[in-house]
Amino acid sequence: MTQGMLLRQITDHANRADPYPLYAELRKTPVSQQGDALFVVSTYWEIKSLLHDPRISSDARNLSPQAAGALPQQEEETTALPPAFLKLDPPEHDRLRRMTMRPFGPPHTPRRVHNMHGELARIVSDLIDGFGDRDQVDLVDNFSYPFPVTVICRLLGIPREDEARFHSWADTIAASLDPDPDQDPGERLRVTQQARTELGMYLSGLIDERRGAPGDDMLSALVTDHGPDGQVTPIEVLSTAALLLIAGHETTVNLITNGMLTLLRNPDVLKRLRDEPRLAVPLVEELLRFEPPVQLLPQRTTLADIDIADTTIPKGASVWLVLASGNRDPQRFLDPDRFDPDRKDNQHLGFGSGIHNCFGAPLARLEAQLALTELARRLDNPRLLEDPPPYRQNAVLRGPRHLNIAFDGFRA
């Protein structure tokens, strides 16, 4: 099976709705070779080992010419931005991640996410109030999508009057990650490039403003902070803001939507969450195992020959780590295909592991906990209108494109 064939299998309509039988087949060979230069790793312990192996690179420049040539052709992004630290290796990765973490979390800003709790709760409440007198909504368009973009606006310090413009750019760029096959590729590329350019120019202006008059937001902190690693350059601030926008936005949309879909399929758990709000914490961890928003990491390569699971992965090969398959590995999790918010020892791979463990995980967890708790509390008799719902084409960031639900009203 070639790389393209595997992608087509994963993105096949039936497999997008339920990819787990395909993953079970993949796990029969923990490390399988697909074509000449692609190796797919599908079992928990092997994935975890490679995520912590310094011989695994996230920098596509380390792919062999053979592996790089076998990658599916993608539209080029015309952007002057350097790679975000997500696509870099140490020491450059470590430097940029440390500098970005200083205004975002421990140890320098330990309460940044915690202090957003009230703001996030108000955004959730306002979005549900926005359902008005309707008795059915598309949860994606009316809730799961606008919520994380609004959060990123508040985190970066985007002025309220500019949030609508920011939302528009974010929607356009996010849509390019999961292109509509019926849309003209040239027009899609043009629209996406225009959105990237306008967003970049807007952020550049905002960065200049914050340098002269900083506020209590992450963008201000990034442009004014002088730490042991020096100061983040303006181009690095732009790259980091783009990473927060895309990586944080798309994953949280899918986490919330997959979460509500799972709850509606498990009404006993939905009722428990309504009655026991504290269940939200372990419930979101189980969602990250059971229906992770990031299904696989396709951008890895080897810096040396690696022997694993009776297989030698040669230097420069393309390596796909199928996180969602590892999360359903019966060698690691008891009864892995059962959704169990009371599961113990739930060390899932939903946020990856190792040095590239999801940077925004604390914020994504809090967003999902608040969103699902409030939806469970306020919606009266929520139910699915279509199951399975229509899914995105994207095999990496998996989630419903729409989630139409009906309800009998909602509580104040």
Short mmCIF file of C-alpha atoms in Angstrom, two decimals:
data_model
loop_
_atom_site.label_atom_id
_atom_site.label_comp_id
_atom_site.label_asym_id
_atom_site.label_seq_id
_atom_site.Cartn_x
_atom_site.Cartn_y
_atom_site.Cartn_z
CA MET A 1 0.00 0.00 0.00
CA THR A 2 1.40 3.40 -0.93
CA GLN A 3 1.19 6.60 1.10
CA GLY A 4 -1.53 7.95 -1.16
CA MET A 5 -3.55 4.74 -0.89
CA LEU A 6 -3.38 4.83 2.90
CA LEU A 7 -4.53 8.46 2.93
CA ARG A 8 -7.44 7.58 0.68
CA GLN A 9 -8.39 4.70 2.97
CA ILE A 10 -8.33 6.93 6.06
CA THR A 11 -10.31 9.69 4.35
CA ASP A 12 -12.84 7.30 2.80
CA HIS A 13 -16.36 8.30 3.86
CA ALA A 14 -16.98 5.20 6.00
CA ASN A 15 -13.56 5.40 7.64
CA ARG A 16 -13.96 9.08 8.47
CA ALA A 17 -17.11 8.24 10.40
CA ASP A 18 -15.40 5.28 12.12
CA PRO A 19 -11.68 4.82 11.42
CA TYR A 20 -11.14 2.44 14.33
CA PRO A 21 -11.66 -0.86 12.46
CA LEU A 22 -8.96 0.29 10.02
CA TYR A 23 -6.68 1.14 12.94
CA ALA A 24 -7.28 -2.31 14.43
CA GLU A 25 -6.06 -3.82 11.17
CA LEU A 26 -2.99 -1.59 11.22
CA ARG A 27 -2.15 -2.69 14.78
CA LYS A 28 -1.71 -6.29 13.60
CA THR A 29 1.65 -5.03 12.31
CA PRO A 30 2.84 -2.45 14.88
CA VAL A 31 5.30 -0.86 12.45
CA SER A 32 4.26 -1.37 8.84
CA GLN A 33 5.96 -0.22 5.68
CA GLN A 34 3.63 1.45 3.18
CA GLY A 35 5.41 1.95 -0.11
CA ASP A 36 9.14 2.59 -0.38
CA ALA A 37 9.67 5.33 2.20
CA LEU A 38 6.67 5.47 4.57
CA PHE A 39 6.47 3.64 7.90
CA VAL A 40 3.21 3.68 9.87
CA VAL A 41 3.36 3.11 13.63
CA SER A 42 0.02 2.16 15.16
CA THR A 43 0.57 0.63 18.64
CA TYR A 44 0.73 2.53 21.91
CA TRP A 45 4.13 1.59 23.29
CA GLU A 46 5.91 1.98 19.95
CA ILE A 47 4.33 5.40 19.35
CA LYS A 48 5.23 6.54 22.86
CA SER A 49 8.80 5.33 22.45
CA LEU A 50 9.29 7.22 19.20
CA LEU A 51 7.72 10.42 20.56
CA HIS A 52 10.50 10.42 23.17
CA ASP A 53 13.28 9.32 20.81
CA PRO A 54 15.76 12.11 19.91
CA ARG A 55 16.42 10.32 16.61
CA ILE A 56 12.91 11.29 15.45
CA SER A 57 12.73 14.70 13.75
CA SER A 58 9.79 17.06 13.18
CA ASP A 59 11.72 19.04 10.57
CA ALA A 60 10.67 18.05 7.03
CA ARG A 61 14.06 19.17 5.75
CA ASN A 62 15.49 15.94 7.21
CA LEU A 63 13.40 13.72 4.91
CA SER A 64 15.36 11.78 2.33
CA PRO A 65 14.72 12.86 -1.29
CA GLN A 66 12.89 9.56 -1.85
CA ALA A 67 10.59 10.12 1.15
CA ALA A 68 10.00 13.78 0.32
CA GLY A 69 9.13 12.88 -3.27
CA ALA A 70 6.57 10.31 -2.08
CA LEU A 71 4.64 12.81 0.02
CA PRO A 72 1.20 13.77 -1.34
CA GLN A 73 1.37 16.98 -3.30
CA GLN A 74 0.00 19.95 -1.37
CA GLU A 75 -0.67 23.50 -2.32
CA GLU A 76 2.26 25.71 -1.46
CA GLU A 77 1.75 28.36 1.16
CA THR A 78 3.22 31.63 -0.05
CA THR A 79 4.24 33.05 3.28
CA ALA A 80 7.41 34.64 4.54
CA LEU A 81 6.88 33.21 8.03
CA PRO A 82 9.53 30.80 9.33
CA PRO A 83 8.40 27.38 10.58
CA ALA A 84 6.68 27.43 13.98
CA PHE A 85 8.46 25.52 16.74
CA LEU A 86 6.01 22.66 16.14
CA LYS A 87 7.98 21.84 12.98
CA LEU A 88 11.48 22.32 14.41
CA ASP A 89 13.93 20.20 16.39
CA PRO A 90 16.13 21.08 19.37
CA PRO A 91 17.84 23.36 20.09
CA GLU A 92 15.81 25.85 18.01
CA HIS A 93 12.53 24.20 19.00
CA ASP A 94 13.41 24.39 22.69
CA ARG A 95 14.43 28.06 22.52
CA LEU A 96 11.24 29.18 20.76
CA ARG A 97 8.98 27.04 22.93
CA ARG A 98 10.56 28.38 26.13
CA MET A 99 10.17 31.96 24.93
CA THR A 100 6.54 31.42 23.96
CA MET A 101 5.71 29.60 27.18
CA ARG A 102 6.94 32.46 29.39
CA PRO A 103 3.76 34.57 28.91
CA PHE A 104 1.46 31.53 28.61
CA GLY A 105 2.08 29.16 31.49
CA PRO A 106 4.32 27.79 34.25
CA PRO A 107 6.72 28.61 35.67
CA HIS A 108 6.71 32.31 34.68
CA THR A 109 2.96 32.87 34.13
CA PRO A 110 1.33 30.03 36.04
CA ARG A 111 -2.15 31.58 36.24
CA ARG A 112 -2.63 32.79 32.65
CA VAL A 113 -5.07 30.01 31.72
CA HIS A 114 -6.62 29.78 35.19
CA ASN A 115 -7.43 33.49 35.16
CA MET A 116 -9.30 33.10 31.85
CA HIS A 117 -11.92 30.83 33.49
CA GLY A 118 -14.53 33.56 34.00
CA GLU A 119 -14.01 35.01 30.53
CA LEU A 120 -14.34 31.58 28.92
CA ALA A 121 -17.51 30.83 30.87
CA ARG A 122 -19.06 34.11 29.68
CA ILE A 123 -18.21 33.35 26.04
CA VAL A 124 -19.82 29.89 26.34
CA SER A 125 -22.92 31.35 27.96
CA ASP A 126 -23.24 34.08 25.32
CA LEU A 127 -22.96 31.58 22.49
CA ILE A 128 -25.70 29.37 23.95
CA ASP A 129 -27.87 32.45 24.54
CA GLY A 130 -27.29 33.20 20.86
CA PHE A 131 -29.28 30.09 19.92
CA GLY A 132 -32.28 32.33 20.59
CA ASP A 133 -35.67 30.68 20.21
CA ARG A 134 -34.43 27.95 17.85
CA ASP A 135 -35.06 24.32 18.70
CA GLN A 136 -32.19 23.00 16.58
CA VAL A 137 -28.71 24.24 15.64
CA ASP A 138 -25.56 23.18 13.88
CA LEU A 139 -23.28 22.95 16.89
CA VAL A 140 -20.15 23.38 14.75
CA ASP A 141 -21.14 26.65 13.07
CA ASN A 142 -22.98 28.12 16.06
CA PHE A 143 -20.75 27.04 18.93
CA SER A 144 -17.69 24.82 18.42
CA TYR A 145 -16.12 27.07 15.75
CA PRO A 146 -16.72 30.56 17.15
CA PHE A 147 -15.79 29.63 20.72
CA PRO A 148 -12.04 28.91 20.33
CA VAL A 149 -11.51 31.75 17.84
CA THR A 150 -13.05 34.20 20.30
CA VAL A 151 -10.82 32.75 23.02
CA ILE A 152 -7.70 33.24 20.89
CA CYS A 153 -8.77 36.83 20.22
CA ARG A 154 -9.02 37.51 23.95
CA LEU A 155 -5.74 35.67 24.66
CA LEU A 156 -3.78 37.62 22.06
CA GLY A 157 -5.51 40.88 22.92
CA ILE A 158 -7.39 41.42 19.64
CA PRO A 159 -9.66 44.48 20.13
CA ARG A 160 -13.32 43.53 20.37
CA GLU A 161 -14.21 45.70 17.37
CA ASP A 162 -11.75 43.67 15.23
CA GLU A 163 -12.89 40.21 16.32
CA ALA A 164 -15.30 39.81 13.37
CA ARG A 165 -12.47 40.45 10.89
CA PHE A 166 -10.20 38.07 12.77
CA HIS A 167 -12.93 35.39 12.73
CA SER A 168 -13.24 35.75 8.96
CA TRP A 169 -9.52 35.30 8.38
CA ALA A 170 -9.40 32.35 10.78
CA ASP A 171 -12.32 30.62 9.04
CA THR A 172 -10.73 31.05 5.61
CA ILE A 173 -7.33 29.74 6.70
CA ALA A 174 -8.87 26.85 8.64
CA ALA A 175 -10.94 25.86 5.60
CA SER A 176 -7.74 25.52 3.58
CA LEU A 177 -6.64 22.69 5.90
CA ASP A 178 -9.65 20.66 4.81
CA PRO A 179 -10.36 21.73 1.22
CA ASP A 180 -13.73 21.27 -0.43
CA PRO A 181 -13.16 18.93 -3.40
CA ASP A 182 -15.81 20.82 -5.40
CA GLN A 183 -14.06 24.18 -4.98
CA ASP A 184 -11.71 25.46 -7.67
CA PRO A 185 -8.14 24.89 -6.32
CA GLY A 186 -6.82 28.09 -7.86
CA GLU A 187 -9.56 30.21 -6.33
CA ARG A 188 -9.15 28.49 -2.95
CA LEU A 189 -5.40 29.20 -3.01
CA ARG A 190 -5.99 32.83 -3.96
CA VAL A 191 -8.54 33.39 -1.18
CA THR A 192 -6.36 31.62 1.39
CA GLN A 193 -3.25 33.60 0.45
CA GLN A 194 -5.20 36.84 0.64
CA ALA A 195 -6.47 35.94 4.13
CA ARG A 196 -2.94 35.03 5.29
CA THR A 197 -1.55 38.29 3.91
CA GLU A 198 -4.28 40.43 5.47
CA LEU A 199 -3.96 38.62 8.81
CA GLY A 200 -0.17 39.03 8.74
CA MET A 201 -0.42 42.75 8.00
CA TYR A 202 -3.02 43.19 10.73
CA LEU A 203 -0.93 41.36 13.34
CA SER A 204 2.19 43.29 12.30
CA GLY A 205 0.38 46.55 12.99
CA LEU A 206 -0.92 45.26 16.29
CA ILE A 207 2.57 44.13 17.32
CA ASP A 208 3.92 47.63 16.64
CA GLU A 209 1.12 49.11 18.76
CA ARG A 210 1.77 46.74 21.67
CA ARG A 211 5.49 47.42 21.60
CA GLY A 212 4.76 51.08 22.30
CA ALA A 213 1.73 50.59 24.58
CA PRO A 214 1.66 47.04 25.99
CA GLY A 215 -1.47 45.63 27.57
CA ASP A 216 -2.28 42.62 29.75
CA ASP A 217 -2.36 40.12 26.90
CA MET A 218 -0.09 37.47 25.42
CA LEU A 219 0.84 39.45 22.32
CA SER A 220 2.07 42.34 24.48
CA ALA A 221 4.07 39.94 26.64
CA LEU A 222 5.67 38.29 23.60
CA VAL A 223 6.87 41.59 22.10
CA THR A 224 8.13 43.16 25.35
CA ASP A 225 9.55 40.20 27.31
CA HIS A 226 13.33 39.90 27.73
CA GLY A 227 14.17 36.47 29.11
CA PRO A 228 17.33 34.34 29.29
CA ASP A 229 16.88 33.42 25.62
CA GLY A 230 16.61 37.05 24.53
CA GLN A 231 13.58 38.62 22.89
CA VAL A 232 11.17 37.06 20.42
CA THR A 233 11.65 38.68 17.01
CA PRO A 234 8.65 40.26 15.26
CA ILE A 235 8.64 37.51 12.61
CA GLU A 236 8.72 34.85 15.37
CA VAL A 237 5.78 36.55 17.09
CA LEU A 238 3.83 36.35 13.82
CA SER A 239 4.73 32.68 13.40
CA THR A 240 3.67 31.90 16.97
CA ALA A 241 0.38 33.79 16.62
CA ALA A 242 -0.37 31.82 13.44
CA LEU A 243 0.39 28.58 15.30
CA LEU A 244 -1.97 29.52 18.14
CA LEU A 245 -4.66 30.43 15.64
CA ILE A 246 -4.53 27.27 13.52
CA ALA A 247 -3.33 24.52 15.87
CA GLY A 248 -5.35 25.70 18.85
CA HIS A 249 -8.45 26.56 16.86
CA GLU A 250 -8.88 23.40 14.79
CA THR A 251 -8.08 20.93 17.57
CA THR A 252 -10.45 22.56 20.05
CA VAL A 253 -13.29 22.68 17.50
CA ASN A 254 -12.94 18.92 17.00
CA LEU A 255 -12.50 18.15 20.71
CA ILE A 256 -15.76 19.93 21.62
CA THR A 257 -17.71 18.57 18.65
CA ASN A 258 -16.45 15.00 19.08
CA GLY A 259 -17.20 15.37 22.77
CA MET A 260 -20.82 16.40 22.31
CA LEU A 261 -21.35 13.70 19.70
CA THR A 262 -19.98 11.09 22.12
CA LEU A 263 -22.18 12.38 24.96
CA LEU A 264 -25.31 12.26 22.78
CA ARG A 265 -24.44 8.67 21.92
CA ASN A 266 -24.01 7.95 25.64
CA PRO A 267 -27.05 9.61 27.29
CA ASP A 268 -26.26 8.05 30.68
CA VAL A 269 -22.93 9.88 30.74
CA LEU A 270 -24.60 13.08 29.52
CA LYS A 271 -27.01 12.90 32.46
CA ARG A 272 -24.14 12.26 34.87
CA LEU A 273 -22.31 15.34 33.59
CA ARG A 274 -25.46 17.44 34.03
CA ASP A 275 -25.79 16.25 37.63
CA GLU A 276 -22.05 16.05 38.44
CA PRO A 277 -20.15 18.95 36.83
CA ARG A 278 -16.89 17.71 38.36
CA LEU A 279 -17.09 14.73 36.02
CA ALA A 280 -15.94 17.10 33.25
CA VAL A 281 -12.25 16.70 34.14
CA PRO A 282 -11.91 12.90 33.76
CA LEU A 283 -14.53 12.95 30.98
CA VAL A 284 -12.43 15.24 28.78
CA GLU A 285 -9.37 13.04 29.39
CA GLU A 286 -11.35 10.01 28.24
CA LEU A 287 -12.55 11.95 25.17
CA LEU A 288 -8.93 12.72 24.31
CA ARG A 289 -8.27 8.98 24.36
CA PHE A 290 -11.53 7.78 22.80
CA GLU A 291 -12.04 10.41 20.05
CA PRO A 292 -8.86 12.51 19.85
CA PRO A 293 -9.03 15.62 17.66
CA VAL A 294 -5.56 14.87 16.23
CA GLN A 295 -5.64 11.38 14.75
CA LEU A 296 -2.09 11.06 13.50
CA LEU A 297 1.24 12.87 13.24
CA PRO A 298 2.40 12.55 9.63
CA GLN A 299 5.34 14.98 9.80
CA ARG A 300 8.08 12.91 11.37
CA THR A 301 11.31 11.52 9.96
CA THR A 302 14.31 9.58 11.23
CA LEU A 303 17.76 11.07 11.84
CA ALA A 304 19.30 7.58 11.98
CA ASP A 305 18.29 3.98 11.40
CA ILE A 306 15.89 2.94 14.20
CA ASP A 307 15.14 -0.66 15.17
CA ILE A 308 11.66 -1.04 16.67
CA ALA A 309 9.11 -3.89 16.80
CA ASP A 310 11.32 -6.17 14.68
CA THR A 311 11.50 -3.50 11.97
CA THR A 312 14.33 -1.21 10.88
CA ILE A 313 13.15 2.26 9.91
CA PRO A 314 15.93 3.73 7.75
CA LYS A 315 17.37 7.19 8.15
CA GLY A 316 15.36 9.85 6.32
CA ALA A 317 12.16 7.78 6.10
CA SER A 318 8.72 9.35 6.53
CA VAL A 319 7.10 8.15 9.77
CA TRP A 320 3.42 8.43 10.59
CA LEU A 321 2.47 8.03 14.24
CA VAL A 322 -1.23 7.09 14.46
CA LEU A 323 -2.11 8.47 17.90
CA ALA A 324 -5.78 7.50 17.69
CA SER A 325 -4.83 3.89 17.01
CA GLY A 326 -2.47 3.85 19.99
CA ASN A 327 -5.28 5.21 22.16
CA ARG A 328 -7.39 2.14 21.28
CA ASP A 329 -4.55 -0.39 21.73
CA PRO A 330 -5.86 -3.32 23.85
CA GLN A 331 -2.27 -4.00 24.96
CA ARG A 332 -2.41 -0.69 26.84
CA PHE A 333 -6.08 0.04 27.63
CA LEU A 334 -8.65 -2.37 29.01
CA ASP A 335 -11.76 -2.58 26.79
CA PRO A 336 -10.41 0.30 24.66
CA ASP A 337 -13.48 0.69 22.43
CA ARG A 338 -15.70 1.53 25.41
CA PHE A 339 -16.16 5.17 26.42
CA ASP A 340 -15.53 5.21 30.18
CA PRO A 341 -15.07 8.56 31.97
CA ASP A 342 -14.16 6.62 35.15
CA ARG A 343 -11.19 4.98 33.45
CA LYS A 344 -8.08 4.79 35.62
CA ASP A 345 -4.47 5.22 34.49
CA ASN A 346 -5.59 7.10 31.41
CA GLN A 347 -2.23 8.15 29.98
CA HIS A 348 -3.59 8.77 26.50
CA LEU A 349 -1.79 10.18 23.48
CA GLY A 350 -4.47 12.78 22.73
CA PHE A 351 -2.00 15.64 23.14
CA GLY A 352 1.01 13.67 21.93
CA SER A 353 3.95 13.20 24.29
CA GLY A 354 7.58 14.20 24.63
CA ILE A 355 9.04 17.56 23.66
CA HIS A 356 6.20 18.28 21.21
CA ASN A 357 3.45 17.59 23.73
CA CYS A 358 0.63 20.01 22.86
CA PHE A 359 1.63 23.52 23.89
CA GLY A 360 -1.97 24.65 24.35
CA ALA A 361 -3.20 21.56 26.22
CA PRO A 362 -4.16 23.39 29.47
CA LEU A 363 -6.31 25.88 27.55
CA ALA A 364 -7.90 23.21 25.33
CA ARG A 365 -8.77 21.12 28.38
CA LEU A 366 -10.43 24.06 30.12
CA GLU A 367 -12.34 25.10 27.00
CA ALA A 368 -13.71 21.57 26.50
CA GLN A 369 -14.60 21.14 30.18
CA LEU A 370 -16.54 24.41 30.30
CA ALA A 371 -18.21 23.95 26.91
CA LEU A 372 -19.44 20.39 27.47
CA THR A 373 -20.55 21.03 31.05
CA GLU A 374 -22.62 24.05 30.04
CA LEU A 375 -24.13 22.35 26.99
CA ALA A 376 -25.12 19.39 29.16
CA ARG A 377 -26.60 21.69 31.84
CA ARG A 378 -28.50 24.10 29.65
CA LEU A 379 -29.83 22.12 26.70
CA ASP A 380 -33.13 20.39 27.45
CA ASN A 381 -33.36 16.90 25.91
CA PRO A 382 -30.62 17.36 23.28
CA ARG A 383 -30.53 14.76 20.52
CA LEU A 384 -28.80 14.04 17.24
CA LEU A 385 -30.56 14.76 13.96
CA GLU A 386 -28.06 12.77 11.90
CA ASP A 387 -25.80 9.91 12.97
CA PRO A 388 -23.16 9.59 11.75
CA PRO A 389 -22.84 13.28 10.90
CA PRO A 390 -20.91 14.47 7.83
CA TYR A 391 -17.16 14.49 8.52
CA ARG A 392 -14.35 16.67 7.25
CA GLN A 393 -12.03 15.28 4.58
CA ASN A 394 -9.04 15.83 6.86
CA ALA A 395 -7.49 12.58 8.11
CA VAL A 396 -5.19 14.33 10.58
CA LEU A 397 -7.64 16.70 12.29
CA ARG A 398 -10.73 14.51 12.45
CA GLY A 399 -14.16 15.78 13.40
CA PRO A 400 -17.68 16.40 12.05
CA ARG A 401 -18.06 19.26 9.60
CA HIS A 402 -21.59 19.74 10.92
CA LEU A 403 -23.33 18.43 14.02
CA ASN A 404 -27.03 19.15 13.77
CA ILE A 405 -28.80 18.70 17.09
CA ALA A 406 -32.34 19.34 18.30
CA PHE A 407 -33.50 20.22 21.80
CA ASP A 408 -36.72 21.18 23.57
CA GLY A 409 -35.38 24.49 24.89
CA PHE A 410 -32.63 25.56 27.21
CA ARG A 411 -32.25 26.59 30.81
CA ALA A 412 -31.22 30.06 31.89
#
